[in-house]
Amino acid sequence: MKYKKAIISAFIAGSAGFVLGYDMGISGGTITNVATHFNLNSAWEGFALSVFIVGAVLGSIFTRKINDELGRKRALIIGTIFMLIGAIGVYLFGDKFQLFLLCRGIAGAGMGLLFSSEPSYITEISPPSIRGGLGSILQFTTGLGIILGYFVTFNMLKYQNIIQDNLWMWKTIYGTEIVVVAIYLIFLFYIVHSPVWYLMKNRDDEAKKIMQDIWPDIDCDKFIETHSKYNRNDDESKNIEHQMEKSGKLKKLIFISFFMAALTELCGINPLIYYSSDIFRKIMPEGPNTAFYQSIINGVFFTIGSLVSMLTVDKFGRKTLLFIGTFIMSASLFIIGVHIYLSSYSMLLVYLVYLFIFSYNFSAGAIRFLYIGELSPTPLRAYSLGFAGIVNWASDFLVSWTLPIIANSIFLNRIFKGSSIFFIYSVFGFIFFILVFTIPETKGKSLHEISEYWSLKDD
C-alpha cells in the first residue's frame, strides 16, 4: 500500500471520533439515571448533559496556540489526557453534582482540543488524492463509538433491578470510558508528526524525512520549495493574515468556517442522538428496550453514512455531497414535523430519523472540519479550525441544552403539538443547503493550490 503510514496514522488520529461517539452513547443512555440521582428538572438535565460541550468550547479556544507551538500530534495527546482525567474524575467523584459537572467539563475541554486539532493533522499528512476519505474517518469512528456506547449501556442497565444501586450503575458505565480513552492515548504515541508543522517551524530536514516516509511518490524538495513561497516563517504568517484581512478574504474564510460549524450542529444531530431513546419511546411505545435497540440502529446508520462519505467524497467532491445531504436532511426533518403535528405516528417517522442521520453523515457531518481544514491556508489552519471548534461546540451546547426545554414547552406544544423542534432544525438545514452554493470546491487540490486560491503571494 503506497500511503500505508499516512493511512495508519490517519485512522489512529481519526479514532478521536470513536472516543466522542462512545461518550455520546453512554451519556445519552444514562442521562435519565443521572437526572434521577440528582433530582434534576428539564433545564438542569440539559445542562448536565451539555456541560461536556461547555468544556469543549473552552478547549477549542486554545487550539491555535497549542497546535502552532507544540504541533498537531502533541495537541492530540494533550486533549486525550484531559479526556482521561475527566473520565477518571467522574468515576471517582461523580456522586457530587458539582464535581460531576467539573469532571465532565474537563473531559469536554479535552475533546474540544481533539476535534479542532484532528482535521489539521489529517489535512497535513494526507495525499490530495485520498484526503477526503481520510478526513471522513473521524465521523465514521464516531458512529462505531455510538454503537458500542449504547450497547454497553443497554446491557449494563438490564441488571439495574438486580443490583438496586442507581448511582453505582451509572458511575460504572462512565468508568468504562477510562479504558476506551486510555487505549486511544497509547496509540497516539505511534503516529507520525505533521511534516507541514515542521516546515512551519523551519525544520526542513525533519519534515523531509517524514514526507519521504508517508508520501513515497511526492517530490519532497519541490514541496518544500513551494511551501516556502507561501508560508515560510512567523513574520510571513502574520503578513498572510494581514493580506487576507486587507483584501476582505479573511472575512470570507471566517464566514465559511462559521456557517459550516454552526449549521452542522443547529440542524439538531447531537440532540437527536443524545435523546434518541426518548424520541423512539414516544414513537414506539412497545417499551424502553425497543427504544435502546433503535438508538443502536441510529449508530449503524451514522456509521454507514460516514462510510459512504469515505468512499465517495474524493470522487464526487465536497460540494456535491453537501448539496444532496443538506437537502435530504432538511426535507426529512420537515416531514417528521408534519407527521407529528398531525399526530400521525408510525414506523415512517423512525425511518425518516434514520434517513436524516444517514444523509447528515455522508455530507455535513463528515465534511465540515475536513473542508475547513482544507480550505484554510497553512498559517491560518489552526486558527480557523479553533474558531470553527468554538462555534461548533457552542452551537451544540445551545441545541442540546434547549432541546428538553423546547420539547417540554407548554406554549409551543399547544401550537405545534410536539413538532416544533423538527421544524426549527429543518429551517437550519435548509439555510445550510442554500449557503453551500457560496463555497469553492477543494476536491483533489493540494494545500499549495488552495493557498493560490486565496492569492496570498504573487508569483
Tab-separated table of C-alpha atoms in Angstrom:
chain	number	residue	atom	x	y	z
A	1	MET	CA	0.000	0.000	0.000
A	2	LYS	CA	1.632	3.231	-1.228
A	3	TYR	CA	0.470	5.502	1.593
A	4	LYS	CA	0.401	2.886	4.357
A	5	LYS	CA	1.964	5.010	7.122
A	6	ALA	CA	-0.197	8.034	6.336
A	7	ILE	CA	-3.355	5.907	6.337
A	8	ILE	CA	-2.498	4.149	9.614
A	9	SER	CA	-1.693	7.451	11.329
A	10	ALA	CA	-4.921	8.956	9.972
A	11	PHE	CA	-7.002	6.040	11.275
A	12	ILE	CA	-5.448	6.302	14.714
A	13	ALA	CA	-5.905	10.078	14.917
A	14	GLY	CA	-9.406	9.809	13.443
A	15	SER	CA	-10.380	7.397	16.219
A	16	ALA	CA	-10.942	10.503	18.335
A	17	GLY	CA	-14.415	10.138	16.854
A	18	PHE	CA	-14.749	6.721	18.497
A	19	VAL	CA	-13.992	8.288	21.883
A	20	LEU	CA	-16.617	11.002	21.322
A	21	GLY	CA	-19.184	8.532	19.977
A	22	TYR	CA	-18.699	6.239	22.963
A	23	ASP	CA	-19.148	9.224	25.270
A	24	MET	CA	-22.340	10.207	23.404
A	25	GLY	CA	-23.670	6.666	23.756
A	26	ILE	CA	-23.103	6.320	27.486
A	27	SER	CA	-24.134	9.936	28.202
A	28	GLY	CA	-27.369	9.621	26.241
A	29	GLY	CA	-28.062	6.176	27.689
A	30	THR	CA	-27.569	7.193	31.329
A	31	ILE	CA	-28.920	10.767	31.367
A	32	THR	CA	-32.217	9.605	32.911
A	33	ASN	CA	-30.310	7.808	35.689
A	34	VAL	CA	-28.126	10.860	36.322
A	35	ALA	CA	-31.160	13.161	36.408
A	36	THR	CA	-32.942	10.821	38.836
A	37	HIS	CA	-29.944	10.655	41.187
A	38	PHE	CA	-29.518	14.436	41.326
A	39	ASN	CA	-33.281	15.172	41.111
A	40	LEU	CA	-32.866	17.483	38.105
A	41	ASN	CA	-35.546	19.410	36.238
A	42	SER	CA	-35.526	19.667	32.419
A	43	ALA	CA	-33.197	22.689	32.302
A	44	TRP	CA	-30.643	21.193	34.689
A	45	GLU	CA	-30.867	17.834	32.945
A	46	GLY	CA	-29.981	19.557	29.689
A	47	PHE	CA	-27.107	21.388	31.379
A	48	ALA	CA	-25.755	18.187	32.992
A	49	LEU	CA	-25.555	16.687	29.520
A	50	SER	CA	-24.265	19.860	27.885
A	51	VAL	CA	-21.531	20.809	30.371
A	52	PHE	CA	-19.267	18.492	28.366
A	53	ILE	CA	-19.887	20.799	25.416
A	54	VAL	CA	-19.139	23.911	27.505
A	55	GLY	CA	-15.761	22.378	28.235
A	56	ALA	CA	-15.293	21.624	24.544
A	57	VAL	CA	-15.778	25.311	23.740
A	58	LEU	CA	-13.013	26.208	26.201
A	59	GLY	CA	-10.736	23.519	24.789
A	60	SER	CA	-11.248	24.833	21.275
A	61	ILE	CA	-10.125	28.309	22.337
A	62	PHE	CA	-6.572	27.023	22.844
A	63	THR	CA	-6.420	25.103	19.570
A	64	ARG	CA	-4.299	27.591	17.647
A	65	LYS	CA	-1.746	28.218	20.375
A	66	ILE	CA	-1.210	24.542	21.245
A	67	ASN	CA	-1.189	23.361	17.617
A	68	ASP	CA	1.162	26.051	16.364
A	69	GLU	CA	3.512	25.957	19.357
A	70	LEU	CA	3.638	22.241	20.178
A	71	GLY	CA	2.448	20.594	16.962
A	72	ARG	CA	-0.609	18.653	15.828
A	73	LYS	CA	0.402	15.301	17.333
A	74	ARG	CA	1.124	16.773	20.768
A	75	ALA	CA	-2.169	18.669	20.671
A	76	LEU	CA	-3.989	15.353	20.138
A	77	ILE	CA	-2.132	13.791	23.057
A	78	ILE	CA	-2.824	16.730	25.388
A	79	GLY	CA	-6.524	16.690	24.503
A	80	THR	CA	-6.731	12.957	25.204
A	81	ILE	CA	-5.015	13.352	28.584
A	82	PHE	CA	-7.690	15.867	29.584
A	83	MET	CA	-10.350	13.399	28.428
A	84	LEU	CA	-8.764	10.708	30.598
A	85	ILE	CA	-8.590	12.968	33.661
A	86	GLY	CA	-12.272	13.836	33.229
A	87	ALA	CA	-13.326	10.206	32.818
A	88	ILE	CA	-11.426	9.135	35.939
A	89	GLY	CA	-12.875	12.085	37.856
A	90	VAL	CA	-16.483	11.191	37.030
A	91	TYR	CA	-15.908	7.594	38.085
A	92	LEU	CA	-14.307	8.549	41.409
A	93	PHE	CA	-16.155	11.736	42.361
A	94	GLY	CA	-19.288	11.823	40.175
A	95	ASP	CA	-21.685	11.294	43.091
A	96	LYS	CA	-21.313	15.011	43.947
A	97	PHE	CA	-23.125	17.181	41.394
A	98	GLN	CA	-20.553	19.993	41.350
A	99	LEU	CA	-17.693	17.533	40.866
A	100	PHE	CA	-19.670	15.668	38.209
A	101	LEU	CA	-20.056	18.914	36.265
A	102	LEU	CA	-16.381	19.854	36.751
A	103	CYS	CA	-15.061	16.488	35.555
A	104	ARG	CA	-17.408	16.384	32.598
A	105	GLY	CA	-16.244	19.897	31.711
A	106	ILE	CA	-12.579	18.811	31.867
A	107	ALA	CA	-13.327	15.841	29.605
A	108	GLY	CA	-15.146	18.186	27.235
A	109	ALA	CA	-12.155	20.547	27.117
A	110	GLY	CA	-10.014	17.627	26.013
A	111	MET	CA	-12.479	16.651	23.319
A	112	GLY	CA	-12.743	20.248	22.103
A	113	LEU	CA	-8.980	20.374	21.589
A	114	LEU	CA	-9.018	16.914	19.984
A	115	PHE	CA	-11.760	17.697	17.483
A	116	SER	CA	-10.211	21.002	16.446
A	117	SER	CA	-6.713	19.514	16.102
A	118	GLU	CA	-7.511	16.280	14.268
A	119	PRO	CA	-8.562	17.966	10.966
A	120	SER	CA	-5.292	19.940	10.837
A	121	TYR	CA	-3.361	16.736	11.372
A	122	ILE	CA	-5.297	14.739	8.767
A	123	THR	CA	-5.121	17.562	6.209
A	124	GLU	CA	-1.367	17.882	6.588
A	125	ILE	CA	-0.407	14.185	6.411
A	126	SER	CA	-2.841	13.147	3.648
A	127	PRO	CA	-2.040	12.965	-0.075
A	128	PRO	CA	-4.565	15.114	-2.036
A	129	SER	CA	-5.993	12.098	-3.883
A	130	ILE	CA	-7.325	10.439	-0.701
A	131	ARG	CA	-7.541	13.394	1.687
A	132	GLY	CA	-11.337	13.439	1.641
A	133	GLY	CA	-11.620	9.771	2.537
A	134	LEU	CA	-9.104	10.053	5.357
A	135	GLY	CA	-10.839	13.192	6.590
A	136	SER	CA	-14.101	11.229	6.901
A	137	ILE	CA	-12.574	8.704	9.309
A	138	LEU	CA	-13.458	10.909	12.284
A	139	GLN	CA	-17.181	10.714	11.563
A	140	PHE	CA	-17.003	7.012	10.678
A	141	THR	CA	-15.407	6.089	14.003
A	142	THR	CA	-17.901	8.322	15.827
A	143	GLY	CA	-20.671	6.048	14.578
A	144	LEU	CA	-18.828	2.964	15.784
A	145	GLY	CA	-18.370	4.593	19.184
A	146	ILE	CA	-22.064	5.420	19.443
A	147	ILE	CA	-22.975	1.798	18.697
A	148	LEU	CA	-20.624	0.412	21.336
A	149	GLY	CA	-21.557	3.089	23.888
A	150	TYR	CA	-25.280	2.401	23.641
A	151	PHE	CA	-24.690	-1.371	23.529
A	152	VAL	CA	-22.593	-1.328	26.723
A	153	THR	CA	-25.048	0.999	28.474
A	154	PHE	CA	-28.106	-1.014	27.490
A	155	ASN	CA	-26.625	-4.327	28.576
A	156	MET	CA	-25.375	-2.973	31.909
A	157	LEU	CA	-28.666	-1.235	32.727
A	158	LYS	CA	-30.502	-4.547	32.279
A	159	TYR	CA	-29.032	-5.606	35.627
A	160	GLN	CA	-30.063	-2.452	37.492
A	161	ASN	CA	-33.145	-4.073	39.024
A	162	ILE	CA	-30.927	-6.843	40.379
A	163	ILE	CA	-28.217	-4.571	41.776
A	164	GLN	CA	-30.664	-1.932	43.060
A	165	ASP	CA	-27.978	0.766	43.061
A	166	ASN	CA	-28.597	3.513	40.508
A	167	LEU	CA	-25.501	5.548	41.476
A	168	TRP	CA	-23.091	2.619	41.251
A	169	MET	CA	-24.576	1.590	37.928
A	170	TRP	CA	-24.248	4.853	36.008
A	171	LYS	CA	-20.842	5.667	37.532
A	172	THR	CA	-19.564	2.248	36.457
A	173	ILE	CA	-20.878	2.819	32.936
A	174	TYR	CA	-18.969	6.108	32.835
A	175	GLY	CA	-15.965	4.231	34.236
A	176	THR	CA	-15.783	2.052	31.141
A	177	GLU	CA	-14.816	5.190	29.221
A	178	ILE	CA	-11.490	5.229	31.071
A	179	VAL	CA	-10.437	2.091	29.204
A	180	VAL	CA	-11.522	3.478	25.814
A	181	VAL	CA	-9.661	6.770	26.278
A	182	ALA	CA	-6.530	5.116	27.681
A	183	ILE	CA	-6.234	2.771	24.684
A	184	TYR	CA	-6.621	5.694	22.271
A	185	LEU	CA	-3.941	7.661	24.146
A	186	ILE	CA	-1.445	4.805	23.882
A	187	PHE	CA	-1.920	4.506	20.113
A	188	LEU	CA	-1.432	8.259	19.612
A	189	PHE	CA	2.230	7.968	20.586
A	190	TYR	CA	2.830	5.838	17.476
A	191	ILE	CA	1.521	8.252	14.823
A	192	VAL	CA	3.853	10.420	12.737
A	193	HIS	CA	4.220	14.144	13.287
A	194	SER	CA	2.803	16.555	10.716
A	195	PRO	CA	5.559	17.407	8.206
A	196	VAL	CA	3.808	20.692	7.422
A	197	TRP	CA	4.104	21.744	11.064
A	198	TYR	CA	7.840	21.026	10.921
A	199	LEU	CA	8.044	23.241	7.827
A	200	MET	CA	6.222	25.990	9.715
A	201	LYS	CA	8.996	25.768	12.308
A	202	ASN	CA	11.741	25.834	9.637
A	203	ARG	CA	12.749	22.271	10.498
A	204	ASP	CA	13.024	21.178	6.876
A	205	ASP	CA	15.196	18.105	7.410
A	206	GLU	CA	12.738	16.555	9.873
A	207	ALA	CA	9.827	17.426	7.593
A	208	LYS	CA	11.550	15.874	4.573
A	209	LYS	CA	12.228	12.646	6.466
A	210	ILE	CA	8.559	12.275	7.382
A	211	MET	CA	7.393	13.172	3.863
A	212	GLN	CA	9.624	10.501	2.370
A	213	ASP	CA	8.072	8.055	4.811
A	214	ILE	CA	4.409	8.857	4.198
A	215	TRP	CA	4.442	10.217	0.614
A	216	PRO	CA	6.905	7.988	-1.303
A	217	ASP	CA	5.813	9.329	-4.716
A	218	ILE	CA	5.998	13.058	-3.958
A	219	ASP	CA	8.993	15.257	-4.783
A	220	CYS	CA	9.822	16.446	-1.279
A	221	ASP	CA	12.269	19.145	-2.356
A	222	LYS	CA	9.699	20.678	-4.695
A	223	PHE	CA	7.044	20.505	-1.954
A	224	ILE	CA	9.331	22.325	0.477
A	225	GLU	CA	10.209	24.934	-2.147
A	226	THR	CA	6.553	25.580	-2.957
A	227	HIS	CA	5.649	25.699	0.716
A	228	SER	CA	8.339	28.321	1.296
A	229	LYS	CA	6.743	30.501	-1.369
A	230	TYR	CA	3.575	30.907	0.664
A	231	ASN	CA	4.357	30.449	4.345
A	232	ARG	CA	7.957	30.315	5.376
A	233	ASN	CA	8.111	31.887	8.838
A	234	ASP	CA	6.145	33.624	11.571
A	235	ASP	CA	6.565	37.081	10.062
A	236	GLU	CA	5.229	35.810	6.740
A	237	SER	CA	2.345	34.137	8.533
A	238	LYS	CA	1.359	37.433	10.072
A	239	ASN	CA	1.725	39.081	6.699
A	240	ILE	CA	-0.536	36.496	5.080
A	241	GLU	CA	-3.181	37.130	7.687
A	242	HIS	CA	-2.781	40.863	7.161
A	243	GLN	CA	-3.061	40.486	3.382
A	244	MET	CA	-6.256	38.445	3.688
A	245	GLU	CA	-7.737	40.866	6.185
A	246	LYS	CA	-6.879	43.829	3.967
A	247	SER	CA	-8.421	42.230	0.872
A	248	GLY	CA	-11.535	41.063	2.718
A	249	LYS	CA	-10.742	37.395	2.073
A	250	LEU	CA	-10.176	36.661	5.752
A	251	LYS	CA	-13.816	37.585	6.378
A	252	LYS	CA	-14.864	35.088	3.716
A	253	LEU	CA	-12.820	32.324	5.331
A	254	ILE	CA	-14.256	33.171	8.757
A	255	PHE	CA	-17.798	33.253	7.361
A	256	ILE	CA	-17.425	29.832	5.730
A	257	SER	CA	-15.881	28.409	8.917
A	258	PHE	CA	-18.711	29.903	10.972
A	259	PHE	CA	-21.682	28.662	8.983
A	260	MET	CA	-20.186	25.211	8.310
A	261	ALA	CA	-19.524	24.695	12.022
A	262	ALA	CA	-22.728	26.286	13.335
A	263	LEU	CA	-25.317	24.901	10.936
A	264	THR	CA	-23.927	21.379	11.156
A	265	GLU	CA	-24.989	21.432	14.817
A	266	LEU	CA	-28.057	23.678	14.595
A	267	CYS	CA	-29.758	21.112	12.369
A	268	GLY	CA	-30.096	19.051	15.572
A	269	ILE	CA	-27.967	15.931	15.061
A	270	ASN	CA	-26.476	15.614	18.545
A	271	PRO	CA	-29.727	16.170	20.460
A	272	LEU	CA	-31.346	13.517	18.272
A	273	ILE	CA	-28.522	11.129	19.204
A	274	TYR	CA	-28.446	12.085	22.879
A	275	TYR	CA	-32.222	11.831	23.265
A	276	SER	CA	-32.922	9.206	20.627
A	277	SER	CA	-34.118	6.664	23.173
A	278	ASP	CA	-36.715	9.139	24.471
A	279	ILE	CA	-37.800	10.086	20.950
A	280	PHE	CA	-38.237	6.458	19.909
A	281	ARG	CA	-40.040	5.689	23.154
A	282	LYS	CA	-42.685	8.238	22.206
A	283	ILE	CA	-42.949	6.993	18.639
A	284	MET	CA	-42.791	3.305	19.550
A	285	PRO	CA	-44.490	2.676	22.909
A	286	GLU	CA	-43.521	-1.012	22.996
A	287	GLY	CA	-41.044	-0.361	25.807
A	288	PRO	CA	-37.633	1.011	26.781
A	289	ASN	CA	-35.785	-1.995	25.341
A	290	THR	CA	-37.082	-1.197	21.871
A	291	ALA	CA	-36.001	2.418	22.266
A	292	PHE	CA	-32.456	1.391	23.157
A	293	TYR	CA	-32.244	-1.017	20.232
A	294	GLN	CA	-33.403	1.753	17.911
A	295	SER	CA	-30.707	4.026	19.326
A	296	ILE	CA	-28.082	1.420	18.466
A	297	ILE	CA	-29.528	1.228	14.951
A	298	ASN	CA	-29.080	5.016	14.837
A	299	GLY	CA	-25.390	4.396	15.298
A	300	VAL	CA	-25.432	1.875	12.460
A	301	PHE	CA	-26.896	4.437	10.044
A	302	PHE	CA	-24.461	7.028	11.429
A	303	THR	CA	-21.590	4.694	10.529
A	304	ILE	CA	-22.960	3.686	7.114
A	305	GLY	CA	-23.415	7.330	6.121
A	306	SER	CA	-19.837	8.117	7.137
A	307	LEU	CA	-18.581	5.093	5.200
A	308	VAL	CA	-20.388	6.331	2.079
A	309	SER	CA	-18.624	9.670	2.505
A	310	MET	CA	-15.231	7.969	2.884
A	311	LEU	CA	-15.756	6.054	-0.352
A	312	THR	CA	-17.248	8.840	-2.485
A	313	VAL	CA	-16.059	12.255	-1.303
A	314	ASP	CA	-12.824	12.144	-3.323
A	315	LYS	CA	-14.739	11.013	-6.410
A	316	PHE	CA	-17.739	13.345	-6.386
A	317	GLY	CA	-16.352	16.246	-4.370
A	318	ARG	CA	-17.320	18.041	-1.186
A	319	LYS	CA	-19.986	20.332	-2.638
A	320	THR	CA	-21.916	17.541	-4.370
A	321	LEU	CA	-22.284	15.538	-1.161
A	322	LEU	CA	-23.198	18.680	0.773
A	323	PHE	CA	-25.891	19.616	-1.768
A	324	ILE	CA	-27.509	16.191	-1.638
A	325	GLY	CA	-27.107	15.645	2.090
A	326	THR	CA	-28.327	19.006	3.393
A	327	PHE	CA	-31.416	18.881	1.167
A	328	ILE	CA	-32.378	15.400	2.388
A	329	MET	CA	-31.663	16.406	5.992
A	330	SER	CA	-33.949	19.417	5.806
A	331	ALA	CA	-36.723	17.574	3.956
A	332	SER	CA	-36.747	14.575	6.305
A	333	LEU	CA	-36.948	16.780	9.411
A	334	PHE	CA	-39.773	18.800	7.886
A	335	ILE	CA	-41.770	15.662	7.031
A	336	ILE	CA	-41.242	14.311	10.559
A	337	GLY	CA	-42.562	17.600	11.937
A	338	VAL	CA	-45.652	17.468	9.727
A	339	HIS	CA	-46.481	13.906	10.775
A	340	ILE	CA	-46.065	14.666	14.476
A	341	TYR	CA	-48.183	17.809	14.109
A	342	LEU	CA	-50.916	15.688	12.535
A	343	SER	CA	-50.485	13.036	15.268
A	344	SER	CA	-49.686	10.531	12.523
A	345	TYR	CA	-47.306	8.246	14.401
A	346	SER	CA	-45.911	5.265	12.535
A	347	MET	CA	-42.685	3.496	11.676
A	348	LEU	CA	-42.301	6.039	8.866
A	349	LEU	CA	-41.065	8.508	11.489
A	350	VAL	CA	-38.380	6.071	12.596
A	351	TYR	CA	-37.254	5.531	9.010
A	352	LEU	CA	-37.113	9.298	8.456
A	353	VAL	CA	-34.878	9.689	11.512
A	354	TYR	CA	-32.608	7.017	10.036
A	355	LEU	CA	-32.635	8.879	6.709
A	356	PHE	CA	-31.722	12.120	8.429
A	357	ILE	CA	-28.823	10.501	10.296
A	358	PHE	CA	-27.581	8.775	7.143
A	359	SER	CA	-27.719	11.917	4.996
A	360	TYR	CA	-26.121	14.029	7.727
A	361	ASN	CA	-23.177	11.693	7.999
A	362	PHE	CA	-22.356	11.337	4.327
A	363	SER	CA	-22.432	15.113	3.952
A	364	ALA	CA	-22.247	17.804	6.630
A	365	GLY	CA	-21.098	15.586	9.485
A	366	ALA	CA	-18.182	14.031	7.643
A	367	ILE	CA	-17.148	17.066	5.604
A	368	ARG	CA	-17.414	20.126	7.892
A	369	PHE	CA	-13.977	20.052	9.596
A	370	LEU	CA	-12.307	18.331	6.655
A	371	TYR	CA	-13.456	21.152	4.391
A	372	ILE	CA	-12.461	23.952	6.777
A	373	GLY	CA	-9.028	22.379	7.265
A	374	GLU	CA	-8.519	22.018	3.506
A	375	LEU	CA	-9.744	25.483	2.655
A	376	SER	CA	-7.575	27.271	5.212
A	377	PRO	CA	-4.036	28.299	4.185
A	378	THR	CA	-1.409	26.601	6.362
A	379	PRO	CA	-0.554	29.546	8.677
A	380	LEU	CA	-4.256	30.044	9.430
A	381	ARG	CA	-5.369	26.404	9.591
A	382	ALA	CA	-5.200	26.040	13.378
A	383	TYR	CA	-6.799	29.465	13.752
A	384	SER	CA	-9.804	28.731	11.535
A	385	LEU	CA	-10.289	25.229	12.954
A	386	GLY	CA	-10.055	26.557	16.504
A	387	PHE	CA	-12.641	29.199	15.663
A	388	ALA	CA	-14.825	26.592	13.964
A	389	GLY	CA	-14.465	24.362	17.020
A	390	ILE	CA	-15.688	27.123	19.324
A	391	VAL	CA	-18.667	27.810	17.061
A	392	ASN	CA	-19.395	24.103	16.618
A	393	TRP	CA	-19.424	23.242	20.308
A	394	ALA	CA	-21.232	26.450	21.283
A	395	SER	CA	-23.951	25.601	18.755
A	396	ASP	CA	-24.040	22.024	20.039
A	397	PHE	CA	-24.441	23.315	23.589
A	398	LEU	CA	-27.242	25.629	22.515
A	399	VAL	CA	-29.323	22.928	20.863
A	400	SER	CA	-28.553	20.244	23.497
A	401	TRP	CA	-29.500	22.499	26.379
A	402	THR	CA	-32.601	23.923	24.755
A	403	LEU	CA	-33.979	20.669	23.330
A	404	PRO	CA	-35.659	19.428	26.562
A	405	ILE	CA	-36.869	22.972	27.262
A	406	ILE	CA	-38.428	23.333	23.794
A	407	ALA	CA	-39.743	19.772	23.806
A	408	ASN	CA	-41.473	20.328	27.167
A	409	SER	CA	-42.722	23.859	26.466
A	410	ILE	CA	-46.452	24.015	27.128
A	411	PHE	CA	-46.807	27.058	24.869
A	412	LEU	CA	-45.018	25.503	21.880
A	413	ASN	CA	-46.699	22.144	22.333
A	414	ARG	CA	-50.089	23.819	22.343
A	415	ILE	CA	-49.309	25.383	18.940
A	416	PHE	CA	-47.124	22.749	17.270
A	417	LYS	CA	-48.248	19.608	19.135
A	418	GLY	CA	-44.709	18.409	19.837
A	419	SER	CA	-43.339	19.065	16.353
A	420	SER	CA	-41.604	22.407	16.959
A	421	ILE	CA	-38.047	21.063	17.338
A	422	PHE	CA	-38.226	19.304	13.969
A	423	PHE	CA	-39.465	22.399	12.167
A	424	ILE	CA	-36.737	24.523	13.795
A	425	TYR	CA	-33.962	22.111	12.823
A	426	SER	CA	-35.404	21.784	9.329
A	427	VAL	CA	-35.107	25.542	8.775
A	428	PHE	CA	-31.425	25.479	9.745
A	429	GLY	CA	-30.858	22.544	7.382
A	430	PHE	CA	-32.424	24.471	4.504
A	431	ILE	CA	-30.251	27.534	5.242
A	432	PHE	CA	-27.218	25.241	5.100
A	433	PHE	CA	-28.344	23.921	1.700
A	434	ILE	CA	-28.594	27.479	0.320
A	435	LEU	CA	-25.177	28.524	1.623
A	436	VAL	CA	-23.429	25.542	0.006
A	437	PHE	CA	-23.798	27.444	-3.298
A	438	THR	CA	-21.332	30.064	-1.999
A	439	ILE	CA	-18.334	27.828	-1.242
A	440	PRO	CA	-15.469	26.707	-3.539
A	441	GLU	CA	-14.641	23.055	-4.241
A	442	THR	CA	-11.428	21.635	-2.722
A	443	LYS	CA	-11.522	18.095	-4.163
A	444	GLY	CA	-8.091	16.890	-5.297
A	445	LYS	CA	-6.376	20.237	-4.723
A	446	SER	CA	-3.006	20.395	-2.998
A	447	LEU	CA	-2.516	22.662	0.000
A	448	HIS	CA	-0.423	24.937	-2.208
A	449	GLU	CA	-3.159	25.195	-4.838
A	450	ILE	CA	-5.559	26.226	-2.084
A	451	SER	CA	-3.071	28.877	-0.957
A	452	GLU	CA	-3.035	30.153	-4.557
A	453	TYR	CA	-6.832	30.346	-4.430
A	454	TRP	CA	-6.519	32.940	-1.697
A	455	SER	CA	-3.788	34.749	-3.744
A	456	LEU	CA	-1.582	35.043	-0.716
A	457	LYS	CA	1.576	35.713	-2.614
A	458	ASP	CA	2.315	36.918	-6.126
A	459	ASP	CA	4.325	34.666	-8.456
